[in-house]
Amino acid sequence: MIKDKSETTIETNRHQELGLTDQDVLDIYLNMLKARRVDERLWLLNRAGKIPFVVSGQGQEAAQVGAAFALNRDKDYVAPYYRDYGFVLAWGMTIKELMLNNFAKAEDPNSAGRQMPGHFSSKKLRILSHSSPVTTQNPHAVGIALAAKLKGDDIVSFVTFGEGSSNQGDFHEAANFAAVQKLPVVFMCENNHYAISVSLKHQLACEKISDRAIGYGMPGKTFDGNDPLAAYAAVKEASDRAHRGEGPTLLEANCYRLMPHTSDDNDMTYRTKKEVDEAKKNDGVLTFANYLRAVGVLTEDREKKMEEQVRKEIDEATDYAEKAPFDDADTVLRYVYEEEN
Amino acid sequence: MIKDKSETTIETNRHQELGLTDQDVLDIYLNMLKARRVDERLWLLNRAGKIPFVVSGQGQEAAQVGAAFALNRDKDYVAPYYRDYGFVLAWGMTIKELMLNNFAKAEDPNSAGRQMPGHFSSKKLRILSHSSPVTTQNPHAVGIALAAKLKGDDIVSFVTFGEGSSNQGDFHEAANFAAVQKLPVVFMCENNHYAISVSLKHQLACEKISDRAIGYGMPGKTFDGNDPLAAYAAVKEASDRAHRGEGPTLLEANCYRLMPHTSDDNDMTYRTKKEVDEAKKNDGVLTFANYLRAVGVLTEDREKKMEEQVRKEIDEATDYAEKAPFDDADTVLRYVYEEEN
Amino acid sequence: MPVISYIEALTQALDEEMSRDENVFIMGEDVGMRGGVFQATKGLYEKYGENRVIDTPLAESAIAGVGIGAAMYGMRPVAEMQFSDFMLPAANQIISEAAKMRYRSNNDWSVPMTIRAPFGGGVHGGLYHSQSMEAIFANVPGLKIVIPSTPYDVKGLLKASIRSNDPVLFFEHKRAYRLIKGEVPNHDYVLPLGKADVKRKGTDVTVITYGLMVHFALQAAEKLADEGISVHILDLRTVYPLDKEAIIEAASKTGKILLLTEDTKEGSIMSEVAAIIAENCLFDLDAPIKRLGAPDAPAMPYAGPLEQAFMVKPEQVENELRNLAEF
Amino acid sequence: MPVISYIEALTQALDEEMSRDENVFIMGEDVGMRGGVFQATKGLYEKYGENRVIDTPLAESAIAGVGIGAAMYGMRPVAEMQFSDFMLPAANQIISEAAKMRYRSNNDWSVPMTIRAPFGGGVHGGLYHSQSMEAIFANVPGLKIVIPSTPYDVKGLLKASIRSNDPVLFFEHKRAYRLIKGEVPNHDYVLPLGKADVKRKGTDVTVITYGLMVHFALQAAEKLADEGISVHILDLRTVYPLDKEAIIEAASKTGKILLLTEDTKEGSIMSEVAAIIAENCLFDLDAPIKRLGAPDAPAMPYAGPLEQAFMVKPEQVENELRNLAEF
Ligand SMILES: Cc1ncc(C[n+]2csc(CCOP(=O)(O)OP(=O)(O)O)c2C)c(N)n1
Ligand SMILES: Cc1ncc(C[n+]2csc(CCOP(=O)(O)OP(=O)(O)O)c2C)c(N)n1
Ligand SMILES: [Mg+2]
Ligand SMILES: [Mg+2]
């Protein structure tokens, strides 16, 4: 259970101001919690030799879930990147599906085990297929928005990427294209201060990623990536602009990557435990729980139930995924091209 | 000879304020004139069927020559793009060499006829070899600056490109790299308002190209591209910053492309004669001559001599280049790789 | 049947597909008001408006990447790369994304996009307006690479490409645009992707080729016919993945084979064709498999004599065929 | 002689070249403090400092393009692409710029740059951490593509690449990094670029291959020796441009040839090798030229059984060789 010293701080109710109900923020918290607990379990499974690889979203759940809640989860198209466990959970992917993904089983809806974990995809959920070369999803998201505009569909196209990735040419070309065509795209950079081992100051020299917005003629905004309400507010505003036909927005969620880059990484070769511990104090899962307690929405009882529910779901999903079959070896040549049944 | 109604306007002497002598500004003007007259000749030669292709710099000479004079022409490295006739002339390339280039003859120092005209290159003059895919020169210029920094050489690396090209990924990646490493690079975008047929508003939605600078953490500045003194001042300031170790600058020369994109283009399919005529009123070659007359530096006699000198030089160069031999057909397989003598 | 040029066939196919299916749209540099630098999209901007004939910013990776996204939404983008030489900034989007989308999503997503690009030399285009780029992409499962040689094939193959539910690279020979004319039915028809086509039947020597070189081969065949040499010509039409059966059949037929490409020889499409033959019908061969291509230099120079030296010439084709016939 | 791993040989070569020539420097993603995600540059940041072991922003086109500029200034950059799969954003800089610089400037400028990249599968890397990218670049005159198979070759070839005055793509098999060990002299030596190497002499069947597959071939040869089948193994080492003489010699020697690559088969390096043989020593052949490669699917899946199905297996090599011997 999550506890913290600052529990007693008196808080104003910020979520009502944003038009969010108590149930909404509890849902937000539940999704953040799911993401965190799934993530923790993945590391355990990896250490136990049950899954070969983990890519982790710890420290970024607040921004992810807040963003998802600000969008239309029945209509909008999204291109989340590999750390977006919180996002896809809030978007409708189940824990079971995430476990199938991590065990690379045939039933995995993302790729039936073809791609590494965290490479999300689901046509049903309007989640674009993500690949490993970073930032390629940005132009795709722009293409979705262009197509929707051509067809007269009132949707928003949402895409995330890391701050290191914002230095790729594809970021620039996609942002520029979206701005010229005034397309309904929300670009959200999850700035977790590292690109593998490379810290911010070796990646870029601007003060904020959102400073790049003006160079495309779009608004830019940086928000506290540990606060799901800040993410909600920023994405809501950007999404409203998009619906009004005012074009794209560049958002930056200021977060911190709490875990190593992946299970193959040793982050202590390039940053200190002290730095990580410092960042953990602002961990959105903890601070949002505090907020919810402070405003009286999260009771001890509720919290306990949530934790239990999540643990049970993860247990069952893990069990299921572990036992589920891999795809047949001979499917290796399936779906290279369209097949005529 | 260049004449204009506004000849009598009283001008303050702006070039002295910039530390330029009368001889300097006459030299600047001479180079602008050379570029213009060479360019005009190329179109005639093309129309006469003597050269197959022209790419033209008319309307951009002021920015180009002003920039060249602000740099150290004995030490700095430059990566001019295909319209930079004015720049390379001011940099030390001769009219004869430009004509050899346009006739694609063996003696052409740029590529011995291998590349199309306007693809400048000269190791002796520290002009990087330019290619046709746009914007590839930007990272090269950054690499020059990086190498110079590693070697402790106090030089500036200068690169130009069009505003359409500023939408390529390579622009973004190069600018960001230079800023992170605080390299002595001056990026100068020659914004001539068209990328072939595509006008500014279909290329980008920002107000100024120089608005992109802040996204890299470097200063940005837009100046009047028809005024060589404005170009001189801006490039000088950027170059001084570079020498002081303060890193790169993004400059934007606001110009207009007076001619069709190339001799293969028909610009009347996408813009009006009226628009072009309007732009011609601000033609830097005319307005700078006016300035020089107004401050008493350019006399009628001097102007006449200049024109005559330039015409003679172009005549001789054309004659020479036309008669010069092509490279041998069997050199087609030379210099694919280093040859052992 | 009307006789039209290669590029007219192209425009016609685009026009017909756009009026047939509202999901088809065009995007690229200067494709709009200008109608394309070669005028391939001439008149379409006027007819279909700026929403369906989109002048994009100068950014090839975005053109491909935005096209992919639009295709995932259900559109059928036809993206123009102004010259095939300039599609390399889009290599990552084409190879990592478009080609792998169906496979990696286990058939959930697909990319019904066509990327058109003029390729080939002999037009005084210098290093970067003359290249053959097909070999770079001809090791990428998930892609199809189509190269038509005649106006008839242009129309039928472009329509098939646009209707394909997988990404197609459609390379058009820029010298053929106005040089090559031929009969093209006014009505709607498609030609199969992945199928080679016998352009001339013969019994003594087989030429396997594609693009402009088909015409060099046809010319040579005509001349050699007078000398009593009968030339069989197979036009690959789809250069990746290759039509193995047709290649094996054409090779076996005469046992003497000239593989002809204007691309640089090493690592060209013709390497794979040779390998297929050597793997499948080696014992039907009566002569070594001869390849004729450009010298292994980076690209075609601009200066006339150098361009000439680089480009395969009709007489070379004729000579090689004669040599093979006499082997 | 010390026995070290493939990756240790790599680090040793880098270290020696950096101390030998102050113009040599390293740039790439995570090559600095982290020593590379595979630890290929381990210890070099500490030894040579952040000016000579540069952690770049996450931007491959800039890595290649900035490297080109630095090389033009007289440096010898060794650029790391974290995985060969991720070098595609740099395709334009590599193909249009690095490869063509000397040619287009008529020998005035040159690009003495080495681009290192781990390639190859069998490490549970999924679609984008397992690919063979060499074929994409193996039609680009001006480039050299080097792929070592042993620690000894790694050291000698990497040094030769760094000292080359032309751009070299240096692909390292990531599974070989720690798996393959071998004797490597402590002293300085270079091996020639452009030269294949006979890794085993034999008389019945010839295998031509490169990279990790050399070891699969060696294993198979060992087994088959017990059965009385003598296998000749040619390691290409430079896969572009190819060592034609060595290929012709190795093929002619036994007349039965297996061309082995872990890349997808169509359009692979082995296509060109087959074409060279079919063009030059067809009548020395006693069997069709057999190619063994990966299935023509986009890339190696992540799930174990699918990865297994994709990757060439040592037993397949053995079987194919046995079939050929018995042909
Ligand atoms: C084009 C490309 N180059 C390199 C890599 C290897 N790589 C994977 S993640 C990563 C760092 C990404 O950093 P950032 O964009 O900040 O996202 P984060 O992982 O920090 O969330 C790198 C270099 C890659 N996947 N794609
Ligand atoms: C990568 C690439 N794509 C397309 C082209 C074709 N092309 C040549 S010049 C040009 C327009 C360039 O516009 P801009 O950058 O504004 O420079 P300008 O020509 O106006 O000076 C285009 C599209 C090219 N050379 N390179
Ligand atoms: Mg990051
Ligand atoms: Mg322009």
PDB file of C-alpha atoms and ligand atoms in Angstrom, chain B residues 162-164 190 192-195, ligand 4:
ATOM      1  CA  GLY B 162      16.563  27.047 -48.957  1.00  0.00           C
ATOM      2  CA  GLU B 163      13.494  27.530 -46.799  1.00  0.00           C
ATOM      3  CA  GLY B 164      11.842  24.492 -48.336  1.00  0.00           C
ATOM      4  CA  GLU B 190      18.034  31.784 -48.057  1.00  0.00           C
ATOM      5  CA  ASN B 192      13.298  32.967 -51.494  1.00  0.00           C
ATOM      6  CA  HIS B 193       9.629  32.226 -50.828  1.00  0.00           C
ATOM      7  CA  TYR B 194       9.400  29.261 -53.192  1.00  0.00           C
ATOM      8  CA  ALA B 195      10.516  25.665 -53.272  1.00  0.00           C
TER       9      ALA B 195
HETATM   10 MG    MG E   4      13.164  28.463 -51.678  1.00  0.00          MG
END
